Short mmCIF file of C-alpha atoms in Angstrom, two decimals:
data_model
loop_
_atom_site.label_atom_id
_atom_site.label_comp_id
_atom_site.label_asym_id
_atom_site.label_seq_id
_atom_site.Cartn_x
_atom_site.Cartn_y
_atom_site.Cartn_z
CA UNK A 1 -9.93 8.59 -9.71
CA UNK A 2 -8.25 10.32 -6.99
CA UNK A 3 -8.85 12.97 -5.26
CA UNK A 4 -7.34 15.34 -1.71
CA UNK A 5 -8.27 14.48 1.64
CA UNK A 6 -8.16 14.93 4.78
CA UNK A 7 -5.74 11.92 7.00
CA UNK A 8 -8.59 11.07 9.51
CA UNK A 9 -6.68 11.96 12.78
CA UNK A 10 -6.10 15.63 12.04
CA UNK A 11 -7.95 18.98 10.17
CA UNK A 12 -4.64 20.44 9.97
CA UNK A 13 -2.47 20.91 6.60
CA UNK A 14 -1.05 18.73 5.15
CA UNK A 15 -3.24 16.17 5.03
CA UNK A 16 -3.31 13.20 2.37
CA UNK A 17 -4.10 12.20 -1.17
CA UNK A 18 -5.68 9.40 -1.66
CA UNK A 19 -6.09 7.56 -5.03
CA UNK A 20 -8.35 4.86 -5.94
CA UNK A 21 -8.60 2.57 -9.25
CA UNK A 22 -11.87 2.29 -10.96
CA UNK A 23 -12.30 -1.00 -14.07
CA UNK A 24 -8.85 -2.84 -12.58
CA UNK A 25 -12.14 -5.37 -11.80
CA UNK A 26 -12.78 -6.13 -15.37
CA UNK A 27 -9.11 -7.05 -15.65
CA UNK A 28 -9.45 -9.45 -13.27
CA UNK A 29 -7.31 -7.44 -10.66
CA UNK A 30 -9.05 -5.78 -7.29
CA UNK A 31 -8.89 -1.90 -6.96
CA UNK A 32 -6.02 -0.40 -5.50
CA UNK A 33 -6.26 2.58 -3.33
CA UNK A 34 -3.26 4.24 -2.73
CA UNK A 35 -2.65 7.72 -0.25
CA UNK A 36 0.12 9.21 0.78
CA UNK A 37 0.81 11.83 3.35
CA UNK A 38 1.74 15.52 1.58
CA UNK A 39 4.74 17.05 2.63
CA UNK A 40 4.52 20.89 4.04
CA UNK A 41 3.56 22.84 0.82
CA UNK A 42 3.32 20.71 -1.22
CA UNK A 43 1.40 20.26 -4.50
CA UNK A 44 -1.49 18.10 -4.14
CA UNK A 45 -1.74 17.55 -7.93
CA UNK A 46 1.20 17.29 -8.36
CA UNK A 47 1.80 13.47 -6.07
CA UNK A 48 -1.89 12.82 -7.41
CA UNK A 49 -1.19 12.64 -10.87
CA UNK A 50 1.88 10.22 -10.11
CA UNK A 51 0.19 8.12 -8.44
CA UNK A 52 -2.55 8.21 -11.24
CA UNK A 53 0.56 6.54 -13.45
CA UNK A 54 1.47 4.20 -11.14
CA UNK A 55 -2.31 3.17 -10.96
CA UNK A 56 -1.80 3.32 -15.32
CA UNK A 57 1.41 1.19 -14.65
CA UNK A 58 -0.61 -1.03 -12.52
CA UNK A 59 -3.28 -1.37 -15.22
CA UNK A 60 -0.88 -2.36 -17.96
CA UNK A 61 0.57 -4.84 -16.21
CA UNK A 62 -3.13 -6.15 -14.92
CA UNK A 63 -3.81 -6.24 -18.99
CA UNK A 64 -1.07 -8.60 -20.33
CA UNK A 65 -2.19 -11.10 -16.47
CA UNK A 66 0.51 -9.99 -14.19
CA UNK A 67 -1.91 -9.01 -10.94
CA UNK A 68 -0.66 -8.26 -7.18
CA UNK A 69 -2.77 -9.69 -4.63
CA UNK A 70 -2.62 -9.00 -0.88
CA UNK A 71 0.16 -10.01 1.17
CA UNK A 72 2.39 -9.44 -2.42
CA UNK A 73 4.76 -7.02 -3.25
CA UNK A 74 6.06 -4.74 -6.20
CA UNK A 75 10.11 -3.71 -6.12
CA UNK A 76 10.13 -0.54 -8.54
CA UNK A 77 13.40 -0.40 -11.09
CA UNK A 78 15.10 1.85 -8.83
CA UNK A 79 14.04 4.03 -5.23
CA UNK A 80 12.73 7.79 -5.62
CA UNK A 81 9.35 7.35 -6.52
CA UNK A 82 7.71 10.27 -5.78
CA UNK A 83 11.36 12.34 -4.40
CA UNK A 84 11.73 10.08 -1.82
CA UNK A 85 13.36 6.77 -0.98
CA UNK A 86 10.44 4.15 -2.10
CA UNK A 87 11.42 1.15 -3.72
CA UNK A 88 8.68 -0.65 -3.19
CA UNK A 89 4.73 -1.17 -2.98
CA UNK A 90 2.93 -3.34 -0.22
CA UNK A 91 -0.43 -4.94 -0.86
CA UNK A 92 -2.73 -5.62 1.47
CA UNK A 93 -6.58 -6.24 2.31
CA UNK A 94 -8.60 -2.63 2.34
CA UNK A 95 -11.33 -4.51 4.71
CA UNK A 96 -11.09 -2.53 8.01
CA UNK A 97 -8.22 0.05 7.06
CA UNK A 98 -9.32 3.32 6.86
CA UNK A 99 -12.64 4.67 5.80
CA UNK A 100 -12.33 6.20 2.76
CA UNK A 101 -11.07 3.48 1.38
CA UNK A 102 -13.57 0.37 0.46
CA UNK A 103 -13.04 -3.05 1.76
CA UNK A 104 -13.01 -4.69 -1.83
CA UNK A 105 -9.51 -2.90 -2.99
CA UNK A 106 -6.15 -3.25 -2.10
CA UNK A 107 -4.13 -1.02 0.01
CA UNK A 108 -0.78 -0.10 -1.39
CA UNK A 109 1.75 0.93 1.13
CA UNK A 110 5.42 2.33 -0.18
CA UNK A 111 8.72 1.41 1.46
CA UNK A 112 11.91 1.63 1.38
CA UNK A 113 14.69 -0.29 0.10
CA UNK A 114 15.05 -1.82 3.91
CA UNK A 115 11.40 -2.29 4.55
CA UNK A 116 11.00 -4.10 1.20
CA UNK A 117 13.73 -6.05 1.65
CA UNK A 118 12.11 -7.38 4.99
CA UNK A 119 8.99 -8.19 3.57
CA UNK A 120 10.29 -10.30 0.74
CA UNK A 121 12.72 -12.32 3.53
CA UNK A 122 9.89 -12.87 6.34
CA UNK A 123 6.85 -11.42 5.51
CA UNK A 124 4.92 -8.36 3.67
CA UNK A 125 2.43 -8.52 7.31
CA UNK A 126 5.11 -8.24 9.55
CA UNK A 127 6.67 -5.43 7.46
CA UNK A 128 2.73 -4.12 7.94
CA UNK A 129 2.39 -5.06 12.04
CA UNK A 130 5.32 -3.24 12.73
CA UNK A 131 3.98 -0.29 11.14
CA UNK A 132 0.84 -0.51 12.47
CA UNK A 133 2.53 -0.44 16.39
CA UNK A 134 5.25 2.26 15.89
CA UNK A 135 1.73 4.10 14.22
CA UNK A 136 -0.36 3.71 16.93
CA UNK A 137 -2.73 2.60 14.22
CA UNK A 138 -4.40 -0.99 13.77
CA UNK A 139 -3.86 -2.91 11.48
CA UNK A 140 -1.55 -0.96 9.59
CA UNK A 141 -1.47 3.24 8.12
CA UNK A 142 -3.18 2.69 4.89
CA UNK A 143 -1.59 6.27 4.10
CA UNK A 144 2.59 6.30 3.33
CA UNK A 145 4.77 8.68 4.78
CA UNK A 146 7.42 8.60 2.18
CA UNK A 147 10.09 10.20 4.82
CA UNK A 148 9.49 7.45 8.14
CA UNK A 149 12.14 5.73 8.98
CA UNK A 150 11.68 2.35 8.32
CA UNK A 151 11.26 -0.31 10.92
CA UNK A 152 13.50 -3.31 9.81
CA UNK A 153 15.80 -4.03 12.42
CA UNK A 154 19.80 -5.41 12.92
CA UNK A 155 19.36 -9.13 13.75
CA UNK A 156 15.99 -9.65 11.21
CA UNK A 157 18.02 -11.82 8.80
CA UNK A 158 18.27 -14.24 11.92
CA UNK A 159 14.53 -14.43 12.18
CA UNK A 160 12.90 -18.39 11.80
CA UNK A 161 11.01 -17.35 8.88
CA UNK A 162 13.72 -15.70 6.83
CA UNK A 163 15.30 -19.26 6.94
CA UNK A 164 12.03 -21.22 6.47
CA UNK A 165 9.97 -22.67 3.11
CA UNK A 166 7.09 -20.19 2.63
CA UNK A 167 4.09 -21.49 0.86
CA UNK A 168 1.13 -18.56 -0.01
CA UNK A 169 -1.97 -19.62 1.24
CA UNK A 170 -4.51 -16.40 0.81
CA UNK A 171 -7.60 -17.84 1.42
CA UNK A 172 -6.55 -19.85 5.09
CA UNK A 173 -6.63 -17.76 7.90
CA UNK A 174 -6.09 -18.11 11.79
CA UNK A 175 -7.92 -16.51 14.79
CA UNK A 176 -6.83 -17.80 18.32
CA UNK A 177 -9.32 -17.13 20.96
CA UNK A 178 -9.55 -18.04 24.78
CA UNK A 179 -6.26 -20.55 23.67
CA UNK A 180 -7.82 -22.38 20.65
CA UNK A 181 -6.48 -21.55 17.55
CA UNK A 182 -9.07 -21.83 14.96
CA UNK A 183 -8.16 -22.59 11.09
CA UNK A 184 -10.35 -21.62 8.75
CA UNK A 185 -9.85 -22.86 5.04
CA UNK A 186 -11.45 -21.94 1.75
CA UNK A 187 -12.24 -25.19 -0.19
CA UNK A 188 -10.45 -23.54 -3.07
CA UNK A 189 -6.75 -23.29 -0.63
CA UNK A 190 -7.18 -26.90 -0.64
CA UNK A 191 -6.11 -27.61 -4.30
CA UNK A 192 -2.54 -25.18 -4.25
CA UNK A 193 -1.53 -25.52 -0.86
CA UNK A 194 -1.54 -29.39 -1.71
CA UNK A 195 -0.16 -28.66 -5.35
CA UNK A 196 3.06 -26.52 -3.46
CA UNK A 197 3.92 -28.97 -0.13
CA UNK A 198 4.56 -31.42 -3.42
CA UNK A 199 7.35 -29.83 -4.45
CA UNK A 200 8.79 -29.92 -0.67
CA UNK A 201 10.80 -32.85 1.29
CA UNK A 202 8.69 -35.07 3.16
CA UNK A 203 9.29 -33.95 6.80
CA UNK A 204 10.48 -30.54 6.32
CA UNK A 205 9.14 -27.72 8.20
CA UNK A 206 7.36 -24.87 6.22
CA UNK A 207 5.46 -21.95 6.85
CA UNK A 208 1.71 -21.59 5.25
CA UNK A 209 1.57 -17.68 4.77
CA UNK A 210 -2.02 -16.97 5.96
CA UNK A 211 -4.15 -13.92 5.35
CA UNK A 212 -5.55 -12.05 8.50
CA UNK A 213 -8.96 -13.32 9.83
CA UNK A 214 -11.52 -10.63 9.41
CA UNK A 215 -13.04 -11.34 12.86
CA UNK A 216 -9.61 -10.29 15.01
CA UNK A 217 -9.46 -7.66 16.98
CA UNK A 218 -5.36 -8.18 17.74
CA UNK A 219 -2.23 -8.94 15.83
CA UNK A 220 1.28 -10.30 16.32
CA UNK A 221 4.15 -7.82 15.86
CA UNK A 222 7.42 -9.04 16.73
CA UNK A 223 11.06 -7.41 16.35
CA UNK A 224 14.66 -8.70 17.48
CA UNK A 225 14.99 -9.01 20.96
CA UNK A 226 11.50 -8.70 21.69
CA UNK A 227 10.77 -11.31 24.98
CA UNK A 228 7.54 -12.41 24.23
CA UNK A 229 4.05 -12.78 22.35
CA UNK A 230 2.96 -8.70 21.51
CA UNK A 231 0.07 -7.40 19.56
CA UNK A 232 -1.37 -4.63 18.43
CA UNK A 233 -4.90 -3.81 18.72
CA UNK A 234 -7.23 -0.83 17.91
CA UNK A 235 -8.39 1.35 20.42
CA UNK A 236 -10.64 0.03 23.39
CA UNK A 237 -9.94 -3.24 22.05
CA UNK A 238 -9.95 -6.38 24.54
CA UNK A 239 -7.48 -8.06 22.26
CA UNK A 240 -9.03 -11.03 22.44
CA UNK A 241 -9.11 -12.14 18.99
CA UNK A 242 -5.70 -12.58 18.24
CA UNK A 243 -4.89 -13.67 14.68
CA UNK A 244 -1.65 -13.96 12.51
CA UNK A 245 -0.62 -14.10 9.27
CA UNK A 246 1.56 -17.52 9.36
CA UNK A 247 1.70 -20.89 10.65
CA UNK A 248 4.33 -22.62 10.72
CA UNK A 249 4.30 -26.18 10.35
CA UNK A 250 6.83 -28.59 12.45
CA UNK A 251 6.70 -32.37 11.84
CA UNK A 252 8.12 -34.49 14.12
CA UNK A 253 7.38 -34.66 17.45
CA UNK A 254 4.99 -36.98 19.16
CA UNK A 255 2.37 -35.00 20.27
CA UNK A 256 0.38 -32.02 18.60
CA UNK A 257 0.76 -29.11 20.38
CA UNK A 258 0.18 -25.31 19.24
CA UNK A 259 2.99 -22.37 20.38
CA UNK A 260 3.42 -19.07 19.57
CA UNK A 261 7.24 -18.07 18.56
CA UNK A 262 7.79 -14.14 17.31
CA UNK A 263 5.19 -13.19 15.30
CA UNK A 264 2.96 -16.53 14.33
CA UNK A 265 1.77 -19.43 15.17
CA UNK A 266 4.24 -23.24 15.43
CA UNK A 267 2.33 -25.66 15.48
CA UNK A 268 4.41 -28.88 16.08
CA UNK A 269 3.30 -31.37 14.55
CA UNK A 270 3.17 -35.67 14.17
CA UNK A 271 4.57 -37.50 11.45
CA UNK A 272 0.63 -38.55 10.81
CA UNK A 273 -0.77 -34.94 11.46
#
């Protein structure tokens, strides 16, 4: 179902349109929320119709067992969706993102080619955190602006993450408080991680691609040229509970320790760890 609504931070046109699916959960797919910023004098009905068609496409894939999840992405056949450079969709949890979006839904964020490639080569979380930083929206803007500049940067391809094997770990989250990193892991994650690690050469550095911790009030963000760790926070937050969406495990040291590199936690681990 879809409806037109105003942005949370303004009472002036053009506003936005928001579509929230209804019935995908019966197919094993989380419901999808798609919100798009309207252009001046743009027809809300036309945009709603296009978003409804996109939801219908996602439904057809779900009927075939092809599901999308938080931290995942969809590459469209070509740029041009909604008469724009949009070439892909990034998915994230709707928990605490927007008062009009159900917390149980997936937020679908529209991106252009460069941002889609950045998500593919590093992570969806990196793109969303940068969007949150440039728009001053925590944790990221749920409403897609089709005409915004890309957040991809020169030097992204030299990030350590772009050259590291990645292991999906959506049932794991990271929370750093007072310098102590807590790794929260649901029992269901253990088998998935073990199976994925079994495919990697022993002693190889890898990245666990985790979910943001819902208890956090700060999220790590990074861009090339940044000289130290940085995070985005909601208004009025002290940012003392920080989360990231990846844990790089690098074995081969004499003593276990955790550090911050770019926008991720890094565990330097002994072989026996």
